[in-house]
Short mmCIF file of C-alpha atoms in Angstrom, two decimals:
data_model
loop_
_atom_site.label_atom_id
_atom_site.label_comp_id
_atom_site.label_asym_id
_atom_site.label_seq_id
_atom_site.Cartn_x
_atom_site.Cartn_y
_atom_site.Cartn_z
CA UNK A 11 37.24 -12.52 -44.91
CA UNK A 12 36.35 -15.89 -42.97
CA UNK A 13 37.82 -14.46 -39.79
CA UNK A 14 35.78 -11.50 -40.15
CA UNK A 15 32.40 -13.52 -40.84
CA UNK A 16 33.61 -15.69 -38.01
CA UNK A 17 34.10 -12.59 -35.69
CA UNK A 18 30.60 -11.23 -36.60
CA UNK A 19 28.74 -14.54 -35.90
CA UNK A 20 30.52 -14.76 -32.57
CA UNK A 21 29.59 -11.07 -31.63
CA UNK A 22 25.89 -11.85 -32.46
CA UNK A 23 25.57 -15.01 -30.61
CA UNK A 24 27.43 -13.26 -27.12
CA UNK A 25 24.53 -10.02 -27.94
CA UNK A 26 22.24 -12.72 -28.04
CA UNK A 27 23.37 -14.38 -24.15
CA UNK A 28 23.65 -11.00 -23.06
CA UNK A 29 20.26 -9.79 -23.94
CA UNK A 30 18.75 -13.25 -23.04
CA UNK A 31 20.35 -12.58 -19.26
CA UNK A 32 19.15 -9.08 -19.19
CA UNK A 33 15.49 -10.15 -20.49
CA UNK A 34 15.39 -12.53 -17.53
CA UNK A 35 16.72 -10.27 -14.90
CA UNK A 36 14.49 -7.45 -16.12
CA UNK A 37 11.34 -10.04 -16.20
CA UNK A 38 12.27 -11.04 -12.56
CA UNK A 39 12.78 -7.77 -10.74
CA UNK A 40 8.98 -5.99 -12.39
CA UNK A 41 7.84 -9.59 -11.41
CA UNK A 42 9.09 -9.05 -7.41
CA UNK A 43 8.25 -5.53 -7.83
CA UNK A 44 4.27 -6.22 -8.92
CA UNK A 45 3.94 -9.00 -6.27
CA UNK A 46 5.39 -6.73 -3.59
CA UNK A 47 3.10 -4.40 -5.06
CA UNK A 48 0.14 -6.15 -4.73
CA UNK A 49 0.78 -7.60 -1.50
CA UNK A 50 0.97 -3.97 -0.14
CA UNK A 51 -2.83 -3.30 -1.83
CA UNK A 52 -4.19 -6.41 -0.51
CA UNK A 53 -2.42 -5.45 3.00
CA UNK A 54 -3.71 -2.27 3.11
CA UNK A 55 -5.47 -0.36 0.11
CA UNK A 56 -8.45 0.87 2.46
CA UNK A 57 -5.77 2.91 4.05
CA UNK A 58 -4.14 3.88 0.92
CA UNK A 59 -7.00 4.53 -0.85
CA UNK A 60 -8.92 6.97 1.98
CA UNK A 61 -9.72 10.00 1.61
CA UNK A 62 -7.85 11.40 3.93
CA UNK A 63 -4.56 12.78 4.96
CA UNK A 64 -3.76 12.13 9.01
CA UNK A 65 -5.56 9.41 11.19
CA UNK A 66 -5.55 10.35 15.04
CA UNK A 67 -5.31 7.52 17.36
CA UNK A 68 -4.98 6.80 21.01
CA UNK A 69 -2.09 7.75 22.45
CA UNK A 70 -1.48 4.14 23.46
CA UNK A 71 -2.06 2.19 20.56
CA UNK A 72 1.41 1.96 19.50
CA UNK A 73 -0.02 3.55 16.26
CA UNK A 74 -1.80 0.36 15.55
CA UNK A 75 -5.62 0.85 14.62
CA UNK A 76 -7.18 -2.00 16.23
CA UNK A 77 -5.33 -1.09 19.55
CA UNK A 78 -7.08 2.49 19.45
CA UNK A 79 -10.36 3.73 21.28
CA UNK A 80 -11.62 7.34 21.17
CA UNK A 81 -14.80 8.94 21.69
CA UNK A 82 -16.74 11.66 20.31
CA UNK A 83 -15.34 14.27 22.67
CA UNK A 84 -12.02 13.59 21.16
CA UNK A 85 -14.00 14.14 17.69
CA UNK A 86 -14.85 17.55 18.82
CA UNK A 87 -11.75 18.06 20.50
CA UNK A 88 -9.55 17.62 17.20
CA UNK A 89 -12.75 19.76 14.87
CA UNK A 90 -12.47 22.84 17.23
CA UNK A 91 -8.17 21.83 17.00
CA UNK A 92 -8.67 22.41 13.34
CA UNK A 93 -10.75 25.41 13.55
CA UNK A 94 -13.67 23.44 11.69
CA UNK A 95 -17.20 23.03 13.32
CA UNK A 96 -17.08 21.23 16.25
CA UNK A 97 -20.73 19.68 15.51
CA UNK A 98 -19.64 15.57 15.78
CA UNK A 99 -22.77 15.33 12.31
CA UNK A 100 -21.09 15.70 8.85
CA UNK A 101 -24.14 16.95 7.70
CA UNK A 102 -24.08 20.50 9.99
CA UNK A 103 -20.64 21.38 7.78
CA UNK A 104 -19.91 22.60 4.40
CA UNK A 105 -18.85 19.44 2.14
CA UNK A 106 -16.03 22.32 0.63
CA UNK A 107 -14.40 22.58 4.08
CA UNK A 108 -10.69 21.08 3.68
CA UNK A 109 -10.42 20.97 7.63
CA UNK A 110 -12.79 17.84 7.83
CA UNK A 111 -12.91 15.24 10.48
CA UNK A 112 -14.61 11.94 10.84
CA UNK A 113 -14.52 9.07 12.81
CA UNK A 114 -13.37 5.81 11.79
CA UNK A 115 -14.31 2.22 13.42
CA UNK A 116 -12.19 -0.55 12.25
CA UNK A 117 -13.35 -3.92 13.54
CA UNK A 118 -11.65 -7.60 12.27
CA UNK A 119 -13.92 -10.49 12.44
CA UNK A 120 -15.39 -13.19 9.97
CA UNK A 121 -18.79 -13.71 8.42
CA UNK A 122 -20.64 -16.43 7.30
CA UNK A 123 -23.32 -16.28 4.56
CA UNK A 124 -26.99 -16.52 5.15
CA UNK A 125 -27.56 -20.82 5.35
CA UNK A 126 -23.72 -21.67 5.27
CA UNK A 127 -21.27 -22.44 7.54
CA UNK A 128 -18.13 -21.40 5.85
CA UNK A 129 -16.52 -18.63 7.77
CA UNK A 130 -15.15 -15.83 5.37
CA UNK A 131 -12.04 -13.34 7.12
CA UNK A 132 -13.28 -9.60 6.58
CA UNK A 133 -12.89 -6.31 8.60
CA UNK A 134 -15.57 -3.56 9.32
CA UNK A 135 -15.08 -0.32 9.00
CA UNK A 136 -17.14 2.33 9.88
CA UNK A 137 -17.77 5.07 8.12
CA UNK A 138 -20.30 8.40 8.38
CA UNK A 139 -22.32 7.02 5.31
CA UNK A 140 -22.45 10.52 3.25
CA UNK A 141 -18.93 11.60 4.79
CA UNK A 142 -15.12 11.27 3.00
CA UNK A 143 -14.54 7.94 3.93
CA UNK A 144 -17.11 6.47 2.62
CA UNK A 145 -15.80 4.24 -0.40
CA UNK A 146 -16.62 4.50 -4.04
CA UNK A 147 -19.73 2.07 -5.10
CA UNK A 148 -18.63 0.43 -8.41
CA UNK A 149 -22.20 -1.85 -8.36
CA UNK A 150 -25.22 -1.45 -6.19
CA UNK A 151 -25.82 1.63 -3.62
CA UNK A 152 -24.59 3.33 -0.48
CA UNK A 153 -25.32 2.41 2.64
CA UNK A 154 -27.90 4.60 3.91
CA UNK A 155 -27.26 7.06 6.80
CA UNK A 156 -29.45 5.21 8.78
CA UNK A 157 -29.88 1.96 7.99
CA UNK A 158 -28.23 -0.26 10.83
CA UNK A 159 -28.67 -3.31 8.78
CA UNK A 160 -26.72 -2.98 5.46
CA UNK A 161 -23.16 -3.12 4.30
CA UNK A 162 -20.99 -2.20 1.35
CA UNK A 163 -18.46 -5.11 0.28
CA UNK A 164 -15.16 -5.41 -1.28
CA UNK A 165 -15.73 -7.04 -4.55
CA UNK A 166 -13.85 -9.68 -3.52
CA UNK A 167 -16.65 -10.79 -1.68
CA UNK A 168 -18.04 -12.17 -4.82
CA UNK A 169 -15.04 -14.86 -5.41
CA UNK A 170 -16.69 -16.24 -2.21
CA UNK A 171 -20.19 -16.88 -4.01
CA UNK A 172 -21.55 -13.56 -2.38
CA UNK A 173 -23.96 -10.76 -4.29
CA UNK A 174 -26.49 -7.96 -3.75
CA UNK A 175 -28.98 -8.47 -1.48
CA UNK A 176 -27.41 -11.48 0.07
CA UNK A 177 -27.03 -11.86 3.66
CA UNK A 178 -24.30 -12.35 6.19
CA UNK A 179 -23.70 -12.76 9.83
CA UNK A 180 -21.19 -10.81 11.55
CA UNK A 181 -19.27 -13.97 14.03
CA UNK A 182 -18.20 -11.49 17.00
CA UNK A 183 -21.43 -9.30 17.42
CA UNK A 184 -23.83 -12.23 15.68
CA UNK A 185 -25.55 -9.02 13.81
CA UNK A 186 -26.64 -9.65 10.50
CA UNK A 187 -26.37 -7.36 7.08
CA UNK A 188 -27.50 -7.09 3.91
CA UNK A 189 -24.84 -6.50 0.99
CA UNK A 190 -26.58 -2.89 -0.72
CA UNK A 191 -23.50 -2.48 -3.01
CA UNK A 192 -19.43 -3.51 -3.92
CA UNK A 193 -16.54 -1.50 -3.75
CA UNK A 194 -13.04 -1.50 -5.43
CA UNK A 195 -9.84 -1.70 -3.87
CA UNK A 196 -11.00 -2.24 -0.10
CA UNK A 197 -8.90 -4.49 2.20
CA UNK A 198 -6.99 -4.43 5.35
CA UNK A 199 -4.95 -7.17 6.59
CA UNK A 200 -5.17 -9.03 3.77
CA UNK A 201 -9.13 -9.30 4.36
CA UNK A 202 -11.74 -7.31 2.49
CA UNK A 203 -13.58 -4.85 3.97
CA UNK A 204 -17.30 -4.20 4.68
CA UNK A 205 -18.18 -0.72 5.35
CA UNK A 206 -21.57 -0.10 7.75
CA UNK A 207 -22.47 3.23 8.86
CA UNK A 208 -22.33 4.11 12.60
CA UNK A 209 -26.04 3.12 13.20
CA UNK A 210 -24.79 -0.04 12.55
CA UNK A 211 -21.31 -0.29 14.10
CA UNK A 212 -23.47 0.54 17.58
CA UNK A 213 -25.31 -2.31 17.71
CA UNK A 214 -22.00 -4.48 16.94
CA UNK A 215 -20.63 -2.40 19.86
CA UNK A 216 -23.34 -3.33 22.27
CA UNK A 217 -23.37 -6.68 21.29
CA UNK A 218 -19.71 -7.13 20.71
CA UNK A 219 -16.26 -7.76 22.78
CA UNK A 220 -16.62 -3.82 24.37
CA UNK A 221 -19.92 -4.48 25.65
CA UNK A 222 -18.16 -7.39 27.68
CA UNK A 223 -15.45 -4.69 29.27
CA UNK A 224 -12.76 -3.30 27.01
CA UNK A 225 -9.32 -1.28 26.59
CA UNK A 226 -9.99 2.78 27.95
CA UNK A 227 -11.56 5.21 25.42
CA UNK A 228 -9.63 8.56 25.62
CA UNK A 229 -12.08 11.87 25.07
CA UNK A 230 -15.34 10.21 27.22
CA UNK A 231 -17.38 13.12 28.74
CA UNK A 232 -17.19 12.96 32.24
CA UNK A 233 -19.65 13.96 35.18
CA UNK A 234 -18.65 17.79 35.32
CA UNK A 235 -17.91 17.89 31.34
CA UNK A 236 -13.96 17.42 31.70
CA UNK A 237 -12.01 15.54 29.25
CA UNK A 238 -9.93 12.15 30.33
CA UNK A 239 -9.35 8.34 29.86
CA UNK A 240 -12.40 6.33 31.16
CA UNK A 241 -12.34 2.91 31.29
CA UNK A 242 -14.89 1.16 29.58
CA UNK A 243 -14.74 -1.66 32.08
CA UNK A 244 -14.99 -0.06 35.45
CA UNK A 245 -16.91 3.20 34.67
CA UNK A 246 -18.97 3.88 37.86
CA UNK A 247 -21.96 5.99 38.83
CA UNK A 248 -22.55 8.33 41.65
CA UNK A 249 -25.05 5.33 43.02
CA UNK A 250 -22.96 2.49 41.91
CA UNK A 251 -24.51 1.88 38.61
CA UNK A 252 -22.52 0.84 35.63
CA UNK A 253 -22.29 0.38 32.10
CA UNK A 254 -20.89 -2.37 29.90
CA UNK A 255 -20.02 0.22 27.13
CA UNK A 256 -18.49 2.47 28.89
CA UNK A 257 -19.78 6.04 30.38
CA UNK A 258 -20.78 7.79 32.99
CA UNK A 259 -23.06 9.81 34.77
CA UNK A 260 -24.06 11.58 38.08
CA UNK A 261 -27.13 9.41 38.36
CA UNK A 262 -26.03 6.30 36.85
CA UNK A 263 -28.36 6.42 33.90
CA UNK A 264 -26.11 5.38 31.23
CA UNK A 265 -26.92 3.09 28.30
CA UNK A 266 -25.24 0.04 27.39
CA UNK A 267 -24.19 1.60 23.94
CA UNK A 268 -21.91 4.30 25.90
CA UNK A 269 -24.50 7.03 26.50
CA UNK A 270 -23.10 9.89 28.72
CA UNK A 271 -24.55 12.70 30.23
CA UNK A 272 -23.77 15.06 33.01
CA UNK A 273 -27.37 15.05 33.90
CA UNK A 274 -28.68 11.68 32.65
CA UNK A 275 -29.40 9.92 29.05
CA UNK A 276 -28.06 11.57 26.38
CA UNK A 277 -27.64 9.35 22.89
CA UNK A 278 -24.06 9.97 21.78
CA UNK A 279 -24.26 6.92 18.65
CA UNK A 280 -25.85 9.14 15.82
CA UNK A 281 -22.70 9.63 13.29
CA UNK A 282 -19.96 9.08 16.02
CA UNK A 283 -21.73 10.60 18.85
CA UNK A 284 -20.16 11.38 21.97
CA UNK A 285 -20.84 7.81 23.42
CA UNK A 286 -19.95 5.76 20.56
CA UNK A 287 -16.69 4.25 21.07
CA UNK A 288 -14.67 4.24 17.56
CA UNK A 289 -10.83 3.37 16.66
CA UNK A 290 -9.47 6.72 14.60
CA UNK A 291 -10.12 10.16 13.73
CA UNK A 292 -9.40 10.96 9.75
CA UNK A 293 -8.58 14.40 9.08
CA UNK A 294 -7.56 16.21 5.33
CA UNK A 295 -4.95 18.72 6.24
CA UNK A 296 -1.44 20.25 5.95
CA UNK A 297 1.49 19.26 7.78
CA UNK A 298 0.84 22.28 10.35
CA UNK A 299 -2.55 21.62 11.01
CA UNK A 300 -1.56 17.92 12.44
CA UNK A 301 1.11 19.85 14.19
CA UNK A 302 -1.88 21.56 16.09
CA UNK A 303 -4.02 19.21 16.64
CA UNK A 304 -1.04 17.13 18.59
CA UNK A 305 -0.45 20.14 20.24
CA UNK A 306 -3.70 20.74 21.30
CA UNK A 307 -5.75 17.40 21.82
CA UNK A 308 -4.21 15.69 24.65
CA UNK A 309 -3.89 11.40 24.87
CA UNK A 310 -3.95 11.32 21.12
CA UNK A 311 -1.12 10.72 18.54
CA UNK A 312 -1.36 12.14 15.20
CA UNK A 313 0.07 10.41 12.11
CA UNK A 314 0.43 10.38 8.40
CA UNK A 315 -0.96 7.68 6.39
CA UNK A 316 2.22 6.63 5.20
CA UNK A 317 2.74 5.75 9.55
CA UNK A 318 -0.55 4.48 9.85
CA UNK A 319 0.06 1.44 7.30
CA UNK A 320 3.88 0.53 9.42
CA UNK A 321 1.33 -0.02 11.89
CA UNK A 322 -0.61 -2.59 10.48
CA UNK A 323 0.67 -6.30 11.77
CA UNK A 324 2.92 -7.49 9.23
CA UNK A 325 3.03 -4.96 6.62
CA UNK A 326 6.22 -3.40 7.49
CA UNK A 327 8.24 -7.07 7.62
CA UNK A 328 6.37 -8.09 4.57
CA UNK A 329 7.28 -5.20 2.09
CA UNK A 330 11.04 -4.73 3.77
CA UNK A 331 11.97 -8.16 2.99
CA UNK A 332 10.18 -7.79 -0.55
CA UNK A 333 12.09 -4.51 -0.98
CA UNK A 334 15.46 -6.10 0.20
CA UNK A 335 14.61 -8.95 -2.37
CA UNK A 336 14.45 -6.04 -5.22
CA UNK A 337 17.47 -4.19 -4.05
CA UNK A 338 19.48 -7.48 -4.57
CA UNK A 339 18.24 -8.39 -7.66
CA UNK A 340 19.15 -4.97 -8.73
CA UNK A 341 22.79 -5.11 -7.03
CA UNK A 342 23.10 -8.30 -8.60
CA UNK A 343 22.15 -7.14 -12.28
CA UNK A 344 24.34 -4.78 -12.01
CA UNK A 345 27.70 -6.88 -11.43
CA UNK A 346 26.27 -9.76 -13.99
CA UNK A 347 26.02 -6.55 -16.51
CA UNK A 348 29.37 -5.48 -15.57
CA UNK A 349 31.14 -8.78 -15.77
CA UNK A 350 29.11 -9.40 -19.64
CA UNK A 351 29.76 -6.07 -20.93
CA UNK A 352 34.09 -6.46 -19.81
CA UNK A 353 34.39 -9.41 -21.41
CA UNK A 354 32.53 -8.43 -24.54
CA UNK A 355 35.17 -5.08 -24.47
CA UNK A 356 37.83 -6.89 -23.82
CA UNK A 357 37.45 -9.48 -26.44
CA UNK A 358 37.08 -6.37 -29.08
CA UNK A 359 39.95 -4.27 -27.29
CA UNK A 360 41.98 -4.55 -30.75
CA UNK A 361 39.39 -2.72 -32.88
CA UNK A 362 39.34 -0.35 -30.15
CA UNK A 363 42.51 0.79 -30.46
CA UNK A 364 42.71 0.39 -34.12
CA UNK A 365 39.74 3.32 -34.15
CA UNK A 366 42.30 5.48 -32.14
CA UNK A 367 45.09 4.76 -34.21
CA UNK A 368 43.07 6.05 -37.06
CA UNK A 369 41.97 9.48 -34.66
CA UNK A 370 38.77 8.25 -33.43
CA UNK A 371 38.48 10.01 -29.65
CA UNK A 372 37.58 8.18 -26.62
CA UNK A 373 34.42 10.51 -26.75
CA UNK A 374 32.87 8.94 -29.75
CA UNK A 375 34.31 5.39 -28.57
CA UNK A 376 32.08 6.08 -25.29
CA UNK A 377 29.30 6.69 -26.62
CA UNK A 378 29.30 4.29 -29.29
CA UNK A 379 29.58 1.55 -26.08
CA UNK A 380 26.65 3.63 -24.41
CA UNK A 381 24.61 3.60 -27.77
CA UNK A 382 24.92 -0.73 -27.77
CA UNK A 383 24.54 -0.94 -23.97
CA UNK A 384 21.19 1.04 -24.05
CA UNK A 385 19.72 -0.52 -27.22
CA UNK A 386 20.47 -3.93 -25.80
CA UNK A 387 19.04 -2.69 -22.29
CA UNK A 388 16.00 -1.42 -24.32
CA UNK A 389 15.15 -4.01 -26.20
CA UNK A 390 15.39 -6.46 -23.38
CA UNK A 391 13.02 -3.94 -21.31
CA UNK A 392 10.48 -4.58 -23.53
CA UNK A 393 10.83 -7.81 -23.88
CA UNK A 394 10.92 -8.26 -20.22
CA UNK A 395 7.56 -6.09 -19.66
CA UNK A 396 5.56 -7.88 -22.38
CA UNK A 397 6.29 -11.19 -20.51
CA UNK A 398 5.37 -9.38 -16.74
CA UNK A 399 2.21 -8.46 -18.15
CA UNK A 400 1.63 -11.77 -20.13
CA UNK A 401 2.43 -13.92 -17.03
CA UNK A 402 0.33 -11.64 -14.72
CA UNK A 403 -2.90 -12.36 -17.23
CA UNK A 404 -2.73 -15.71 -16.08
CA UNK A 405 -2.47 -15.08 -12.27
CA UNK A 406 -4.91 -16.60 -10.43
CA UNK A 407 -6.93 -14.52 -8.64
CA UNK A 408 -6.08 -15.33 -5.24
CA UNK A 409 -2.59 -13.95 -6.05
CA UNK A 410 -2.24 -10.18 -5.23
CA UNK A 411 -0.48 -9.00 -7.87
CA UNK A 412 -0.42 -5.42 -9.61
CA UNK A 413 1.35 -3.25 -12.24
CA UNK A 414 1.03 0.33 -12.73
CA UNK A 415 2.59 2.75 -15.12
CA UNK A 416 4.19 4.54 -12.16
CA UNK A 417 5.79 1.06 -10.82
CA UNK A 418 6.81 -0.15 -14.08
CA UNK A 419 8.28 3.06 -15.28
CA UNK A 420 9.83 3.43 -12.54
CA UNK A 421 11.85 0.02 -12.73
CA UNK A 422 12.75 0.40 -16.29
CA UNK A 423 14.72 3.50 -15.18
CA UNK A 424 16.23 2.25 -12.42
CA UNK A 425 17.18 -1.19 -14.79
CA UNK A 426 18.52 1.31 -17.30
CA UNK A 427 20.47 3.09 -14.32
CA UNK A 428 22.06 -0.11 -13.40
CA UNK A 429 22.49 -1.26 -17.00
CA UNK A 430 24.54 2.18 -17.58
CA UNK A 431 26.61 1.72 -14.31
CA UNK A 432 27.08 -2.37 -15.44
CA UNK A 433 29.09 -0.44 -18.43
CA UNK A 434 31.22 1.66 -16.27
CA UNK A 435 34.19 -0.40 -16.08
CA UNK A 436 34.10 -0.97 -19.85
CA UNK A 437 34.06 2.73 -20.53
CA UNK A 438 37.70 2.50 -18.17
CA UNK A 439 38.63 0.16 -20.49
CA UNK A 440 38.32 1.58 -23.34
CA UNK A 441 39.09 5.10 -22.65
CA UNK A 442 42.96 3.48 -20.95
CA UNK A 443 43.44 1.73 -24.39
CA UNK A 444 46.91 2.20 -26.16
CA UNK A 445 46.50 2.47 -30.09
CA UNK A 446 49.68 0.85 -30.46
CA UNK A 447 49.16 -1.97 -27.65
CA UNK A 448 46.49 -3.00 -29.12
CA UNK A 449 47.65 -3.20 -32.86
CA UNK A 450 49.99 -4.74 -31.83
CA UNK A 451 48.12 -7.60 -29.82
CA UNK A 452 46.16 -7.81 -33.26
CA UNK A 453 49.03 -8.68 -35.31
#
């Protein structure tokens, strides 16, 4: 009777160790797995989070946003591609039509606020201001479609002091804006986002790095209405003259916003006019219709969102050596599991085989050791996910950091995968056990 009391207290206490080390493990790999998480929003949730299924770029860009330039002729270019209207306003097609295009301007610079000197990181993006990409207001207003002086921020904005109707300065163009309203879930390159409209992004053009001579733009207009790569440096007139922007025509009126015209002055900024230089082209489509518009729109790249984020600088080496980190942890559950749930079989070996010297089959036997290993695995799930969520109340801030029912579901099964394959060389064990080896060990 003592040696069985004894034997019971020492099987509780090794449960115990065992489900401590599985509550730790389990509260360390959803902990990797949220901060990997939320380093991948803060990276790039404006891309995540669009509204859109392709992004075409410039051929050259190495699939890297800030490296593209494309015009409103490429615009049209990929519309008439997709069989949509080729009209370069949103407003001229049906807001049902799945085969939409817009331009995209993405722009990485910091602002100050109104009377302070402390330089904030942010990107601009612009965005057709009644069009797909334009982001969800949670507080405030949308930009309006015409209004060249306001912005939309990432809430974020307001950990820096910043609220409606304050103002900021744009450091690269020296434009200033108005906040009009705050948006969720907006950042790229780890720095929030303002959205302006393209009224807007042309006066940061013209006053910006690509009125100063820039990278080509592939789908400007040229003299006889052909299609190529202009450079926005070195664009020349029939008389000499010259644009900073960017252009060309066979008189050499051209504007200093990109204006081009086979005749003279045409205004190409409206909503990513023909002029206007932007970075992307976002498209909602199927798999075929990118197929076609590769096919058809020449100097261009087409690729999925999924591409489009590998491109950002960073992201890729961030979340592959936060998904190697998870992988290991994983590997190395699984052999910590293993080794725990041997010894604990080995060390009750004897009442193994006195079950199947009484005619208990290996089947029940298995299943009886799958029953404990999943209640144990269980259990310290839950334990594990009530601290992960505890702990990540806490957080500051400033530490991008986020759970969701898909991620942590997803990590329970795979921790219940591992705990299951941890038990594998048990269930050997026990299945190879001689009745009368084992009896006979006990005695």
């Amino acid at each position: 009777m003592f040696l069985a009391l004894r034997e019971l207290k020492h099987s509780k206490t090794r449960y115990m160790l065992i489900s401590l080390i599985m509550v730790l493990i389990a509260w360390l790999v959803l902990f990797v797995s949220g901060l990997a998480k939320g380093l991948s929003s803060d990276n790039a949730s404006s891309i995540q989070n669009m509204n859109a299924d392709y992004l075409v770029l410039d051929q050259n860009s190495d699939h890297r946003l800030s490296r593209s330039a494309l015009t409103g002729d490429a615009l049209e270019q990929v519309r008439l591609a997709m069989g949509a209207d080729a009209a370069v306003n949103s407003s001229d097609r049906d807001a049902s039509d799945t085969a939409m295009a817009e331009p995209l301007g993405v722009q990485m610079s910091a602002v100050t606020q109104a009377g302070s000197l402390k330089k904030i990181d942010a990107t601009f993006f612009a965005v057709e201001a009644d069009g797909m990409l334009a982001p969800k207001v949670t507080e405030g207003r949308m930009i309006g479609a015409d209004a060249a002086e306001e912005v939309v921020a990432d809430s974020s904005f307001k950990a820096e002091g910043l609220k409606l109707g304050d103002i900021i300065e744009d450091q690269t163009s020296g434009r200033q804006f108005t906040i009009v309203g705050f948006s969720e879930g907006q950042s790229f390159s780890h720095s929030p986002v303002l959205h302006v409209n393209f009224a807007a992004w042309e006066t940061m053009q013209a006053s910006g790095p690509r009125a100063m001579g820039g990278s080509g733009a592939v789908g400007e207009v040229s003299a006889d209405g052909g299609t190529g790569e202009v450079s926005a440096a070195a664009d020349s007139s029939a008389d000499g003259g010259a644009t900073a922007a960017g252009g060309a025509s066979t008189d050499g009126a051209v504007s200093a916003a990109g204006e081009v015209s086979a005749a003279g002055e045409v205004n190409g900024a409206g909503e990513g006019g023909a002029g206007v230089v932007f970075n992307a082209i976002a498209f909602k489509g199927s798999g075929s219709t990118a197929a076609e518009v590769g096919a058809q729109v020449s100097g261009v790249d087409v690729i999925s969102k999924a591409e489009a984020l590998k491109g950002i600088p960073g992201y890729k080496e961030e979340q592959g050596s936060l998904l190697m980190m998870i992988a290991f942890l994983f590997i190395i559950a699984a052999f910590v599991l293993a080794v725990f749930f041997y010894v604990i079989t080995i060390q009750k070996i004897n009442q193994f085989g006195v079950l199947k010297a009484i005619g208990a089959k290996t089947g029940f036997l298995a299943r009886s050791l799958l029953a404990q290993v999943l209640s144990l695995s269980v259990f310290s799930l839950a334990i594990g996910i009530a601290l992960t969520y505890g702990v990540s109340a806490v957080l500051p801030d400033s530490m991008p950091f986020e759970l969701n029912f898909s991620l942590v579901g997803g990590s329970a099964l795979l921790f219940l995968v591992v705990a299951v394959a941890g038990s594998l060389l048990s269930l050997y064990r026990v299945a190879k056990v001689d009745a009368i080896e084992a009896i006979g060990r006990a005695a």
